[in-house]
Amino acid sequence: MGKGKVVLAFSGGLDTSICVPLLREHYGYDEVVTVAVDVGQPEAEVERANEKGRMLADKHYTIDVKERFVTEYIFPSIKANGSYEGYPMGTALARPLIAEEIVRVAQDEGASCIAHGCTGKGNDQLRFDFVFRAAGYEIIAPMREMNLTREWEIQYAKEHDIPVSVGKSNPYSIDENCWSRSIEGGMLENPAHRPPEDIYAWTVSPEDAPDTMEEVRIDFEAGVPVALDGEVLPGLALIRRLNLIAGRNGVGRNDMIEDRILGLKAREIYEHPAATVLLAAHRDLEHLVLTRNELAFKHIVDERWSELGYMGLVHDPLFQALNAFIDTTQKRVSGTVEVGLYKGSMRMLGRSSLSGLYSDDLVSFDTCTIDQSHAVGFSSYFGLQARLCMQKNRKK
Ligand code: ARG
């Protein structure tokens, strides 16, 4: 007696491909339904998932959520200056949406169990499991339950006529969506080892970038980018175009040691050209528009937002509450930022906003709008308690 139907989160890579026969042979399921979710990974990758899913599974779905990913996850992360240990999150943001779509298929298909190909060492297992468990599904994760090695997987794939693209020439694990590309594994697992140039796909090496600065202009409305170089664009198109522009100037590369949720340190390499520029430009605009109090408090809120986002806990009520605060602040974050891109570096060239709190009339060296002599009174109280302490210490 078989166990019925299981829905598998499917990328078409080695791990999820061998999950299909494993779910039948090892776990005893009669029917395997694969689901590929398109969050803006390269078209060839989506195509590979479709082909393999149709070939291996009893039924295959491809679900396109690119636009939703941008408006429901990337835009909020721009408003929250979302970053973890200094890099713009990409994989983390996509997981809850992918998981939500898998659950939808499991419901439609009447399956009681969901499978995924995450290992027991990473973050993705936690981000996925959280959503699947909350929806009441039993979870199977063959990679973490069976403790499989790459070598065993490749052998098993060959025995099942599954084409294998991972090998000595391509030993990396790559995760990609329109916001970020991450590369790990193979020789990169030695943190002292310098990555070969061919792991990069979105950025040129800064040394190879043009010798002249390229400028971009970004218009924001209520905290989100709406136009690039004066052309109004939908979010996905804007991000893709900016990925090309910043990438060809070597902007948005990152090689770092990251602390995973489990506590493991991992060597991670990222490419996120558009994210690097948009997050920096957004923060710059916030500094023009928000009050000092708002900026200081929002910094804390952004940190908590990013922690929850990294863990994939976007359904935690705190996450919703943080978003509500952030959205209130973002109503005024509209304006234009100009950014210069040059050989792997980026700098703000100028910014303007109708909501800006900057007043040249007040701050200028050349105006008398403020009677500077009033500052003498302010200054006489400034640091009063610290001054008293210093006097007492001197007497002792
Ligand atoms: N460390 C990142 C995260 O946890 C990216 C992991 C990406 N996975 C991969 N197979 N390259 O979000």
Tab-separated table of C-alpha atoms and ligand atoms in Angstrom, residues 87 91-92 95 123-124 127 173-175 182-184 258 260 268 270 310, ligand 1:
chain	number	residue	atom	x	y	z
A	87	TYR	CA	24.336	42.355	2.591
A	91	THR	CA	17.258	34.048	-0.815
A	92	ALA	CA	15.680	34.749	2.563
A	95	ARG	CA	11.462	31.582	0.643
A	123	ASN	CA	18.626	28.395	6.714
A	124	ASP	CA	16.194	27.445	3.989
A	127	ARG	CA	12.169	29.174	6.402
A	173	SER	CA	25.387	25.668	-5.156
A	174	ILE	CA	23.799	28.770	-6.626
A	175	ASP	CA	20.580	30.417	-5.573
A	182	SER	CA	24.380	33.646	-4.072
A	183	ILE	CA	27.176	31.197	-4.706
A	184	GLU	CA	28.485	28.684	-2.196
A	258	GLU	CA	27.877	34.797	7.397
A	260	ARG	CA	23.511	31.163	9.807
A	268	GLU	CA	29.071	33.233	1.072
A	270	TYR	CA	26.809	37.402	-3.393
A	310	TYR	CA	16.442	36.591	7.455
B	1	ARG	N1	23.138	32.338	3.004
B	1	ARG	C1	22.036	32.832	2.262
B	1	ARG	C2	20.758	32.694	3.018
B	1	ARG	O1	20.691	31.914	3.923
B	1	ARG	C3	21.942	32.247	0.888
B	1	ARG	C4	21.815	30.777	0.777
B	1	ARG	C5	21.676	30.426	-0.655
B	1	ARG	N2	21.714	29.061	-0.974
B	1	ARG	C6	22.495	28.513	-1.949
B	1	ARG	N3	22.286	27.288	-2.262
B	1	ARG	N4	23.426	29.173	-2.545
B	1	ARG	O2	19.815	33.370	2.718
